[in-house]
mmCIF file of C-alpha atoms in Angstrom:
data_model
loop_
_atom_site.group_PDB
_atom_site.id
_atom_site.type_symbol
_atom_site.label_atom_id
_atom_site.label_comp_id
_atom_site.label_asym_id
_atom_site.label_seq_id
_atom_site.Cartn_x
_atom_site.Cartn_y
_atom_site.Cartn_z
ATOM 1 C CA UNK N 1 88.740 72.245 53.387
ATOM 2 C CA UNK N 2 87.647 68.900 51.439
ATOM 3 C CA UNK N 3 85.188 68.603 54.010
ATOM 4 C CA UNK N 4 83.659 72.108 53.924
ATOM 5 C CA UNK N 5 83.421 71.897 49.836
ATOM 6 C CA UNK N 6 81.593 68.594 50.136
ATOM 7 C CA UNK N 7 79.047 69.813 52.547
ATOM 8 C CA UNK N 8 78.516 72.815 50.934
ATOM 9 C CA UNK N 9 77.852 70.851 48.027
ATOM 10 C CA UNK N 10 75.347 69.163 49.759
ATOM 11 C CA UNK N 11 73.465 71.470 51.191
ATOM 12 C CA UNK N 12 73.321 73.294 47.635
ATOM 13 C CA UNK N 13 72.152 69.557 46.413
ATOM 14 C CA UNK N 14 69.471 69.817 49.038
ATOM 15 C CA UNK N 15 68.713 73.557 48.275
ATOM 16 C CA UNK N 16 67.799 72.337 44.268
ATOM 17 C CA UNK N 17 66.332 69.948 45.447
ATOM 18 C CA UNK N 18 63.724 71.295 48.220
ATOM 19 C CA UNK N 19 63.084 74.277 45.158
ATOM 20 C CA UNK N 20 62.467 71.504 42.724
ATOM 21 C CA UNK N 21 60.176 69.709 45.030
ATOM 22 C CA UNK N 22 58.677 72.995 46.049
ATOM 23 C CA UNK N 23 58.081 73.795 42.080
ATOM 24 C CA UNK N 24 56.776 70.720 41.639
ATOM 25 C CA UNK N 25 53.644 71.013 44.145
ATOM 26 C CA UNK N 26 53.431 74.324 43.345
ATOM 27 C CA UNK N 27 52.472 73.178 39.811
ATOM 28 C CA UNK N 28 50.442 70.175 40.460
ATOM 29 C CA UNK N 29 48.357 72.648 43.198
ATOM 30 C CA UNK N 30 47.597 75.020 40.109
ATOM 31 C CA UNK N 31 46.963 72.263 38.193
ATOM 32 C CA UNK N 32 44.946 70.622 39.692
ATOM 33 C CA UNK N 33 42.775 73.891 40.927
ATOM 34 C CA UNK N 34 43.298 74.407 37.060
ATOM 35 C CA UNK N 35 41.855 70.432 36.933
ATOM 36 C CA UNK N 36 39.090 71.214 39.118
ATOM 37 C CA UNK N 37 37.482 74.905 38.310
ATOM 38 C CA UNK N 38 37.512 73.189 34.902
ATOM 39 C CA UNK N 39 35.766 70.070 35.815
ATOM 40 C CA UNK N 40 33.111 72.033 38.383
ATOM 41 C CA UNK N 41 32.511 74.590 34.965
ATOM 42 C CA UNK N 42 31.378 71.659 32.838
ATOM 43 C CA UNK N 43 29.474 69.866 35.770
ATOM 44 C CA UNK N 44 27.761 73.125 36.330
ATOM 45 C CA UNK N 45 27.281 73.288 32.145
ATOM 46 C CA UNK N 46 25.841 69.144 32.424
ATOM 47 C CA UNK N 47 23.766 70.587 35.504
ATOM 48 C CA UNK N 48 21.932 73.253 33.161
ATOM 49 C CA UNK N 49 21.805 71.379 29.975
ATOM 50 C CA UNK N 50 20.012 68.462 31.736
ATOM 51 C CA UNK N 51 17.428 71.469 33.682
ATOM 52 C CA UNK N 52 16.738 72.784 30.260
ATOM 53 C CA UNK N 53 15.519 69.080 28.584
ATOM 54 C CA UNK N 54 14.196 68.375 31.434
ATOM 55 C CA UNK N 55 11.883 71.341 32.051
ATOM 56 C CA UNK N 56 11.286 70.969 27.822
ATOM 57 C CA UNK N 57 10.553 67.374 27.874
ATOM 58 C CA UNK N 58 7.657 68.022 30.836
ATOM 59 C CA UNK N 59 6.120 71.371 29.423
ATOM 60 C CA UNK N 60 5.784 69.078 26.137
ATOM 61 C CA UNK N 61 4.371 66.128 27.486
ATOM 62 C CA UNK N 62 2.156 67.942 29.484
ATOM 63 C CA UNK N 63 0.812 69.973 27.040
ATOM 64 C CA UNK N 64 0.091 67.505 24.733
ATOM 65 C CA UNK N 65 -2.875 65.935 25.633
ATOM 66 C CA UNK N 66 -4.347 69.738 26.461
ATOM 67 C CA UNK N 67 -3.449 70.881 22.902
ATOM 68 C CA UNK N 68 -5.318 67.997 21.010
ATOM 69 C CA UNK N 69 -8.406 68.361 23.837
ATOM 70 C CA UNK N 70 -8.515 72.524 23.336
ATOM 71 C CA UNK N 71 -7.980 71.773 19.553
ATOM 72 C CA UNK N 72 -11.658 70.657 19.443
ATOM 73 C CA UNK N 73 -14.903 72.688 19.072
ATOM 74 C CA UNK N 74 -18.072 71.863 20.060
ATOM 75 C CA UNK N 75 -16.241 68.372 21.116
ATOM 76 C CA UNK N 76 -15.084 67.738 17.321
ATOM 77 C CA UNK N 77 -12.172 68.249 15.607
ATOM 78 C CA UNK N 78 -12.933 70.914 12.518
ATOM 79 C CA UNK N 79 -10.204 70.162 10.582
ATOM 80 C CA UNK N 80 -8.776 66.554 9.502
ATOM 81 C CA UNK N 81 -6.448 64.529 12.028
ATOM 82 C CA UNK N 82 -4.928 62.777 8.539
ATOM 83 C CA UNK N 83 -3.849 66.226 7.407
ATOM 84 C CA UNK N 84 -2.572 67.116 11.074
ATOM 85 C CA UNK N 85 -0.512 64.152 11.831
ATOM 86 C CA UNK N 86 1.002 64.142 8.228
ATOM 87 C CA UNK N 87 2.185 67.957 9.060
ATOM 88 C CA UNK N 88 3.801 66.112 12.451
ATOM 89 C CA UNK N 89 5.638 63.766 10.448
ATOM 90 C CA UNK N 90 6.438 66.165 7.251
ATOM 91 C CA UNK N 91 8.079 68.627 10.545
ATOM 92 C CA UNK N 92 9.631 66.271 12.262
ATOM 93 C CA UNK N 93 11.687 64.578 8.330
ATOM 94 C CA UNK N 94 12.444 68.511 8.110
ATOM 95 C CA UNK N 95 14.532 68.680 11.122
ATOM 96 C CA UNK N 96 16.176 65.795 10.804
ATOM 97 C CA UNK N 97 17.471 66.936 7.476
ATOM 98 C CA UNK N 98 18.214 70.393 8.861
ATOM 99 C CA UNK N 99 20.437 67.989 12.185
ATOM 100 C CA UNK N 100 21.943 66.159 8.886
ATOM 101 C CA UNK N 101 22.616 68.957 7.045
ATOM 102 C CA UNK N 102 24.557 70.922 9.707
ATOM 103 C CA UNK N 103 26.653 67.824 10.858
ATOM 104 C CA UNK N 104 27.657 67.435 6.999
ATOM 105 C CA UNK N 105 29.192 71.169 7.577
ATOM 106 C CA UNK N 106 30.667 70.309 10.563
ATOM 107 C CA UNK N 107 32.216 66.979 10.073
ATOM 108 C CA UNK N 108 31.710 66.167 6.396
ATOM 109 C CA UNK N 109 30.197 63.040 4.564
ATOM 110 C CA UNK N 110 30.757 59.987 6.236
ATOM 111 C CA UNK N 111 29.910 56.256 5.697
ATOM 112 C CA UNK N 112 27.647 56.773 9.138
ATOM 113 C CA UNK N 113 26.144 59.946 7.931
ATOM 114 C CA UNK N 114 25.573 59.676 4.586
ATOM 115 C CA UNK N 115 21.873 59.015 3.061
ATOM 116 C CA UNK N 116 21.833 55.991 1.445
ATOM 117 C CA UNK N 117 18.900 54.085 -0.711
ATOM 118 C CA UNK N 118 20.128 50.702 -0.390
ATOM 119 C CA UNK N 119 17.209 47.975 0.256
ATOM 120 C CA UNK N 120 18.817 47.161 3.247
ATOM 121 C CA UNK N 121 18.991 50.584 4.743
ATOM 122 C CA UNK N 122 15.479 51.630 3.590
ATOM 123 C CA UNK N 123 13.349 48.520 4.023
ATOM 124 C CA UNK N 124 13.453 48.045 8.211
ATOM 125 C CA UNK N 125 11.603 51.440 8.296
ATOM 126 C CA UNK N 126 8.303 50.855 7.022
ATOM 127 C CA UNK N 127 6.804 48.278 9.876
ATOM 128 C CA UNK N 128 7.718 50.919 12.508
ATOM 129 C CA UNK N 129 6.533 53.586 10.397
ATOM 130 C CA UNK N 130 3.257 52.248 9.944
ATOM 131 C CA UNK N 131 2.918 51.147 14.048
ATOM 132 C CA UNK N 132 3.246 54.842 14.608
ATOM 133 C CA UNK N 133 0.640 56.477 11.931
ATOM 134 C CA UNK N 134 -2.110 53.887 13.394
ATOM 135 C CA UNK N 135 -0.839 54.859 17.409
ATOM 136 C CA UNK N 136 -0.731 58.376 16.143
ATOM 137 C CA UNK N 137 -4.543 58.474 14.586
ATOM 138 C CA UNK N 138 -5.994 56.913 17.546
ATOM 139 C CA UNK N 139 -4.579 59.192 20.156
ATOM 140 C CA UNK N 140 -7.458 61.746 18.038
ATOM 141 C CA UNK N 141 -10.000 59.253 18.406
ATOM 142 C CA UNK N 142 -9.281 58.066 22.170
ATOM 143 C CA UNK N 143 -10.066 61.641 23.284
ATOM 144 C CA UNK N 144 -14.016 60.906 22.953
ATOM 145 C CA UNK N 145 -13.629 58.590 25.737
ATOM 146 C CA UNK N 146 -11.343 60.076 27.821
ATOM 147 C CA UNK N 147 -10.294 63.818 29.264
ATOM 148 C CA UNK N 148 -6.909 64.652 28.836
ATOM 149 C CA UNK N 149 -5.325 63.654 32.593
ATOM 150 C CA UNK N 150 -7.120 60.564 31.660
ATOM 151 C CA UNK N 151 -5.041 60.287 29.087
ATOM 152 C CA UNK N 152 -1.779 60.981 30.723
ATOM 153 C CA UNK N 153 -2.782 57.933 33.068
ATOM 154 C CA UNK N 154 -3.337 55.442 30.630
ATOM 155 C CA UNK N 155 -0.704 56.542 28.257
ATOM 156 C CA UNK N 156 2.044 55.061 31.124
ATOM 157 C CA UNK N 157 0.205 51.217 29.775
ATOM 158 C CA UNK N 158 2.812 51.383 26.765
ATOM 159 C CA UNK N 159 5.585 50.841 29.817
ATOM 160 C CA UNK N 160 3.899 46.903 30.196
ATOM 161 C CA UNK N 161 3.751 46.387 26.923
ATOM 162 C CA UNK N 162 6.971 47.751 26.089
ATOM 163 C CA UNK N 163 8.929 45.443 28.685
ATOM 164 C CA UNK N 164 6.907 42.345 27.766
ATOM 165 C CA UNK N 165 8.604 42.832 24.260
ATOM 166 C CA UNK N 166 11.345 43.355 25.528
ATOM 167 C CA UNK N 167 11.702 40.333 26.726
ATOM 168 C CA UNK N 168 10.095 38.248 23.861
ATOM 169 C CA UNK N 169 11.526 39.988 21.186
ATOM 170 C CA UNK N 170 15.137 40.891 22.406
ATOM 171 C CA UNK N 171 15.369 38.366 24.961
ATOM 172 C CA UNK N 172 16.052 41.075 27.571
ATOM 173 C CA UNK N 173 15.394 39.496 31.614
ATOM 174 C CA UNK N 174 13.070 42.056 33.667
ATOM 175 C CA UNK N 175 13.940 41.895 37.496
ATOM 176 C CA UNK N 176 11.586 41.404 40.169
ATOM 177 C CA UNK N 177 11.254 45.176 41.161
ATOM 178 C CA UNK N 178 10.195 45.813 37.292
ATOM 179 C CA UNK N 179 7.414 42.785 37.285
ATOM 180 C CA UNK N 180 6.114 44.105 40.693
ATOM 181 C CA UNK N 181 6.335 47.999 39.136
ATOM 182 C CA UNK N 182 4.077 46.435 36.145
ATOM 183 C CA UNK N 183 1.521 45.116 39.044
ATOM 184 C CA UNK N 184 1.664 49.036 40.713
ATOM 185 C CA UNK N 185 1.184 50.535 37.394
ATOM 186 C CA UNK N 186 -1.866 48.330 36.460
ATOM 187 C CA UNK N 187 -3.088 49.316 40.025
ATOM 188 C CA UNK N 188 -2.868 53.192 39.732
ATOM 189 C CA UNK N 189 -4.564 53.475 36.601
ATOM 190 C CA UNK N 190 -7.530 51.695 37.608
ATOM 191 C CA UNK N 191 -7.326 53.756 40.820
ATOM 192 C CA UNK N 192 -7.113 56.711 38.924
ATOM 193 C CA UNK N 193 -10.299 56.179 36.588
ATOM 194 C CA UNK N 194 -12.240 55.313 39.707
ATOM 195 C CA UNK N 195 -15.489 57.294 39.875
ATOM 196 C CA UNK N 196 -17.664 57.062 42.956
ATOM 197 C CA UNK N 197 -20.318 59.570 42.460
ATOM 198 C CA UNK N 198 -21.410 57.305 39.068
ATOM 199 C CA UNK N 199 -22.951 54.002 38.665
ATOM 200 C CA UNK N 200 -20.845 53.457 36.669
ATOM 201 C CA UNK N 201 -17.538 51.811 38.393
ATOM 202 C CA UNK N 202 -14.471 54.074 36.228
ATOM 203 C CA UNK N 203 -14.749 56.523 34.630
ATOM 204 C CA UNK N 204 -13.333 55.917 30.768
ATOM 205 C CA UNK N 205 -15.363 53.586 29.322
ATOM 206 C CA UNK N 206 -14.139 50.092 28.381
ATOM 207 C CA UNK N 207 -13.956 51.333 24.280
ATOM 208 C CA UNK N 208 -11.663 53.639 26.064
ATOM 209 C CA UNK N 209 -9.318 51.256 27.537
ATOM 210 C CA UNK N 210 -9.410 48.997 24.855
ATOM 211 C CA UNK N 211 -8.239 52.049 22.321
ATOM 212 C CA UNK N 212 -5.703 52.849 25.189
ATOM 213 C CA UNK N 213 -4.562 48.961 25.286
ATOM 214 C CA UNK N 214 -4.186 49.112 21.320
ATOM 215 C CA UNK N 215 -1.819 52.300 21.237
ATOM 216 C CA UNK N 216 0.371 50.810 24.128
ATOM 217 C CA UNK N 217 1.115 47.615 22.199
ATOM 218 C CA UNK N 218 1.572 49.832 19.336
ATOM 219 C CA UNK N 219 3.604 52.221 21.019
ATOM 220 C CA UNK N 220 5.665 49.791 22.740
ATOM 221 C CA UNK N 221 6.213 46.994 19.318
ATOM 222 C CA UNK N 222 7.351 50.431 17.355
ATOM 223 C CA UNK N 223 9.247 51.109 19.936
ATOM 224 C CA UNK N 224 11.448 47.823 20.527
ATOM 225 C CA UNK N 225 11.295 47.297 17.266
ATOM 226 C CA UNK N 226 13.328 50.664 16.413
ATOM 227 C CA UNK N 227 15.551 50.012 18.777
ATOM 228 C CA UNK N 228 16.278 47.035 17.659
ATOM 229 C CA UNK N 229 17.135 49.004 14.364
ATOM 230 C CA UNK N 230 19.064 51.434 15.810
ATOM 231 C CA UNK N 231 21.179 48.935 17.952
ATOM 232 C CA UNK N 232 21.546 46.637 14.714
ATOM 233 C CA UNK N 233 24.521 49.440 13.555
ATOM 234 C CA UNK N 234 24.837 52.072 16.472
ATOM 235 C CA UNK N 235 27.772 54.115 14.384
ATOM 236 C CA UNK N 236 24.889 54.978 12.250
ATOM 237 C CA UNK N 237 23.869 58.903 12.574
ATOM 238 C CA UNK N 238 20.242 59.299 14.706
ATOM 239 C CA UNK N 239 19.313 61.777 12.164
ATOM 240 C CA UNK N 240 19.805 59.204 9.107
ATOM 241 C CA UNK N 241 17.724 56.594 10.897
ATOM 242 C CA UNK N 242 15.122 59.773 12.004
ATOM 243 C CA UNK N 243 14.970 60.885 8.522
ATOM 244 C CA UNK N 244 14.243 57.548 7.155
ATOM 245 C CA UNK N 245 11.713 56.695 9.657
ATOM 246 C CA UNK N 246 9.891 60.301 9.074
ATOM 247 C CA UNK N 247 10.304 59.951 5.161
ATOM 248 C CA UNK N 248 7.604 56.828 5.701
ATOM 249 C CA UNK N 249 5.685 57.939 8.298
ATOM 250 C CA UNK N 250 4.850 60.689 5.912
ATOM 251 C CA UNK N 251 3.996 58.433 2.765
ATOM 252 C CA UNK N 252 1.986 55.966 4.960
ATOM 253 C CA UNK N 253 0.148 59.473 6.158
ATOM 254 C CA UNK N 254 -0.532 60.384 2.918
ATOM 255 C CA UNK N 255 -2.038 57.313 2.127
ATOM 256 C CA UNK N 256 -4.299 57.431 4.873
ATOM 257 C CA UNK N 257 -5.171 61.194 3.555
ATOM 258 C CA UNK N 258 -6.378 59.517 0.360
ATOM 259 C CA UNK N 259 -8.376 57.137 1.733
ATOM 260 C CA UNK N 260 -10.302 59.005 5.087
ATOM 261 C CA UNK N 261 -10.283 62.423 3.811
ATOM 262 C CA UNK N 262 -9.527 62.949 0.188
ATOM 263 C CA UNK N 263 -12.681 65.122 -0.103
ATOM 264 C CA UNK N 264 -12.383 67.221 2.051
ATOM 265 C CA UNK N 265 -9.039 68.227 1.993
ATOM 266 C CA UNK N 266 -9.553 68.622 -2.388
ATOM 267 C CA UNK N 267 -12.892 70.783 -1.719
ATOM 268 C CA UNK N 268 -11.834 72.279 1.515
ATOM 269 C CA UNK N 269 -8.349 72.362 1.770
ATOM 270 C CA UNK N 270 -5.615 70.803 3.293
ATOM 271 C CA UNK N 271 -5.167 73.501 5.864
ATOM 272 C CA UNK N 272 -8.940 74.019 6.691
ATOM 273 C CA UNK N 273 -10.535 73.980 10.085
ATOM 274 C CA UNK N 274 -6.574 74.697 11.482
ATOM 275 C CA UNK N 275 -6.817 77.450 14.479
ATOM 276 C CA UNK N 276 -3.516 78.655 16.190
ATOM 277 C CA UNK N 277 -4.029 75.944 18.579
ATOM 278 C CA UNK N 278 -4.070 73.439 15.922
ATOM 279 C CA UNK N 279 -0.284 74.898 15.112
ATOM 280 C CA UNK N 280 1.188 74.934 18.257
ATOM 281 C CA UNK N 281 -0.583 70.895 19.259
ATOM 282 C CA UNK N 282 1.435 70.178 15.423
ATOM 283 C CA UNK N 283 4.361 71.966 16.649
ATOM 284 C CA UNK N 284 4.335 70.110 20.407
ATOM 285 C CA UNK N 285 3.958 66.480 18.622
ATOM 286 C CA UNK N 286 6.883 66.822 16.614
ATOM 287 C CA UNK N 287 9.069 68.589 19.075
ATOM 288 C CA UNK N 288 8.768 66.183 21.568
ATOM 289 C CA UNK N 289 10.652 63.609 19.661
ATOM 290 C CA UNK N 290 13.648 65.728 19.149
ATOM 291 C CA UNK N 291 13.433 66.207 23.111
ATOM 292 C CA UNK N 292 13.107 62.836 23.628
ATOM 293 C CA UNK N 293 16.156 61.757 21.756
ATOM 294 C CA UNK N 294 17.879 65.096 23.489
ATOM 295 C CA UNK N 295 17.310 63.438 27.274
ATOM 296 C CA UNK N 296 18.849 60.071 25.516
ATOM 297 C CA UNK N 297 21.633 62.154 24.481
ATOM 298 C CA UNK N 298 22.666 64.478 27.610
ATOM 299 C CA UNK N 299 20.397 63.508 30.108
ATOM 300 C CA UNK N 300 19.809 60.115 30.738
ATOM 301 C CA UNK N 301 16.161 57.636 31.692
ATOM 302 C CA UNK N 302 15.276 59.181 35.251
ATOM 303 C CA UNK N 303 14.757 62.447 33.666
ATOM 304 C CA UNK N 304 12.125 60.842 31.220
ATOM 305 C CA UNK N 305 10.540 59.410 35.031
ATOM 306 C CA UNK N 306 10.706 62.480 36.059
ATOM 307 C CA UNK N 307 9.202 64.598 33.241
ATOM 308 C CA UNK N 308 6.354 61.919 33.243
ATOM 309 C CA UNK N 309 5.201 62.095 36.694
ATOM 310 C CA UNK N 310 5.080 65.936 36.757
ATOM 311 C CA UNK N 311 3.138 66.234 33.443
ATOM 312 C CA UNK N 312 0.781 64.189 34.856
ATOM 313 C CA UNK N 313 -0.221 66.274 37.563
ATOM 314 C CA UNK N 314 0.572 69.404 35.235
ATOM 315 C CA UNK N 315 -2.159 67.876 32.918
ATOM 316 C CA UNK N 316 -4.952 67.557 35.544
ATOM 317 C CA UNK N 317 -3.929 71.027 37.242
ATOM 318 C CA UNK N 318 -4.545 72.533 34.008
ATOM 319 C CA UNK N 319 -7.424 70.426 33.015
ATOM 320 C CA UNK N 320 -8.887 71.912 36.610
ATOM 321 C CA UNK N 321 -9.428 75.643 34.720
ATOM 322 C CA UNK N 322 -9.188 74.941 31.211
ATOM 323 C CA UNK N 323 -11.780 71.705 30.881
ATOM 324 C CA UNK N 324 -13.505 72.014 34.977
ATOM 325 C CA UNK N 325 -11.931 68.455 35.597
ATOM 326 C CA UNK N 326 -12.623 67.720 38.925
ATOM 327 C CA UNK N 327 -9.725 66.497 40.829
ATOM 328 C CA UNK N 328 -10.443 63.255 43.020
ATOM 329 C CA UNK N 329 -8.758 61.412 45.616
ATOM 330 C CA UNK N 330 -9.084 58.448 43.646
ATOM 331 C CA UNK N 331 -7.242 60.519 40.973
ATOM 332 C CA UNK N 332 -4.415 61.815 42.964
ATOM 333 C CA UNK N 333 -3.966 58.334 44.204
ATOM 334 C CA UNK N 334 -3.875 56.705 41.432
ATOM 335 C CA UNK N 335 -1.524 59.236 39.652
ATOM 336 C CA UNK N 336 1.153 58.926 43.217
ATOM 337 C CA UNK N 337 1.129 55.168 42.773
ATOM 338 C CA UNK N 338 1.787 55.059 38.509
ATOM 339 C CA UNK N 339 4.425 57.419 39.187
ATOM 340 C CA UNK N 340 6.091 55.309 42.091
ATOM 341 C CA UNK N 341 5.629 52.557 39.931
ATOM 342 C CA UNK N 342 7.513 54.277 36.841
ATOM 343 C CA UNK N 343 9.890 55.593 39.327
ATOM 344 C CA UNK N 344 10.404 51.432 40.138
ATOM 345 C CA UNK N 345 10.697 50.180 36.984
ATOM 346 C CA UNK N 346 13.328 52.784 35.867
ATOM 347 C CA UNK N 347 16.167 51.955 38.972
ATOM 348 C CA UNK N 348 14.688 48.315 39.194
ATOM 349 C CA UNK N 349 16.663 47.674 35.864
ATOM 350 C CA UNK N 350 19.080 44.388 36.313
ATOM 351 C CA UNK N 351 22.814 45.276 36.524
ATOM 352 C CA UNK N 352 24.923 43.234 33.853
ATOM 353 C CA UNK N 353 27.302 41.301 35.761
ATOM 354 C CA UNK N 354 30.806 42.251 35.792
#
């Protein structure tokens, strides 16, 4: 009998146990299928939050170089470029405060967020500021030497310039693959501007390169030197730094209203010459910043290749019906080899050793 009652007791012992265990996977199967449909949802929500900037980012950059081109009649600009790129940076300072302004509903004022007018806060903004107005004026001006998939060609010159500062100013090593992309890049946007059926041996004229050299050192300076800002106290809020950075970019613009088109704009009017085009090329400039800072956000720097590459070719595709740009071999080469080279310089980046 003592013997029956202890293996009964076992096998009930076993019984628990086997349900337990049975429970157990039970719940760590739904779990993790719980685990998993959750995960795929948000991979799928990444997926179409990164197609969205993406698709944004090229339409924009694209379409940039056509607006300011289609802006123009009779191959002048009737109303003043002052007036237009102040209206960028006066749209741009508004969003930023409209970002600010719903994060302070959301989350409150914090040390990070809140707008401060401390000399050491304010005074790092006007050098990059500055950079900026003079890159943004001549991108105007560059246009009477160049078409506009010209333009997206020699625009990609700001990537040289912008790693060569890189590694003077914050001593940042470039790997072999990013020296040789600098090589391609040079190489495709000579190929690019080569024009057979001329004398002449490219196409943009050397006052066009030499404006194009200009606004990639600018570009790329104001560039590494707002990063170096930004990096100096990454807590801070974007949209404090933005805000900042807009708020002198639209006094330096103002400025340069005064002194180039005061005139005009007091007997004409600020807002003269402006067509619907003129809108949507103001509306283009200062929403590609916010998608910039979007792909830095949720996407990440192939996307930015990417966009690049395919608003190049969206340009001259465009340019074909809009402007009768004639579409070369030496122009489709060219293009394939800047955007290998961009391609190269973005995964040629040096890994930080572990």
């Amino acid at each position: 009998m003592e013997y029956r009652r202890v293996k009964d007791q076992s096998y009930d012992d076993l019984s628990q146990k086997d349900v337990e265990s049975l429970s157990g996977r039970s719940l760590s199967s739904v779990n993790a299928t719980g685990l998993s449909s959750a995960g795929g949802a948000k991979g799928k929500s990444n997926w179409k939050l990164k197609s969205v900037v993406t698709l944004a980012l090229t339409l924009l950059t694209s379409s940039q170089a056509i607006l300011i081109v289609w802006s123009k009649r009779a191959g002048k600009y009737e109303y003043s470029v002052t007036t237009a790129n102040f209206s960028v940076e006066a749209l741009k300072c508004l969003l930023s405060l409209a970002a600010l302004f719903r994060t302070w509903n959301r989350h409150g004022v914090t040390d990070d967020n809140r707008l401060t007018t401390s000399f050491d806060e304010v005074s790092v903004y006007p050098i990059p500021a500055i950079l900026y107005m003079v890159k943004n004026l001549l991108q105007y001006y560059i246009f009477a030497y160049v078409d506009a998939p010209a333009y997206q060609i020699l625009k990609n010159l700001n990537i040289i310039s912008t790693g060569v500062l890189y590694r003077i100013i914050l001593k940042k090593k470039l790997s072999a693959i990013q020296w040789a992309a600098f090589i391609l890049l040079c190489a495709g946007c000579t190929t690019a501007q080569l024009n057979p059926s001329s004398d002449h041996v490219l196409q943009t004229p050397i006052q066009g390169w030499m404006m194009a050299i200009v606004m990639a050192l600018l570009s790329g300076f104001a560039g590494v030197y707002t990063e170096a800002i930004i990096k100096k106290r990454p807590s801070r809020n974007i949209n404090v730094q933005n805000f900042w950075l807009y708020i002198f970019g639209v006094i330096f613009n103002l400025v340069a209203i005064c002194v180039q088109d005061y005139d005009a704009v007091m007997n004409k009017g600020f807002f003269h010459g402006y067509s619907f085009i003129t809108v949507l090329m103001i509306l283009n400039h200062a929403l590609s910043g916010i998608a910039v800072s979007m792909v830095m956000k949720y996407a990440d720097n192939i996307v930015k290749v990417y966009s690049t590459s395919v608003a190049m070719l969206l340009t001259a595709v465009v340019s074909v019906f809009l402007f009768n740009f004639h579409l070369s071999l030496a122009f489709f080469l060219g293009s394939t080899v800047v955007s290998v080279s961009v391609y190269l310089h973005s995964v040629g980046k040096l890994q930080p050793q572990k």
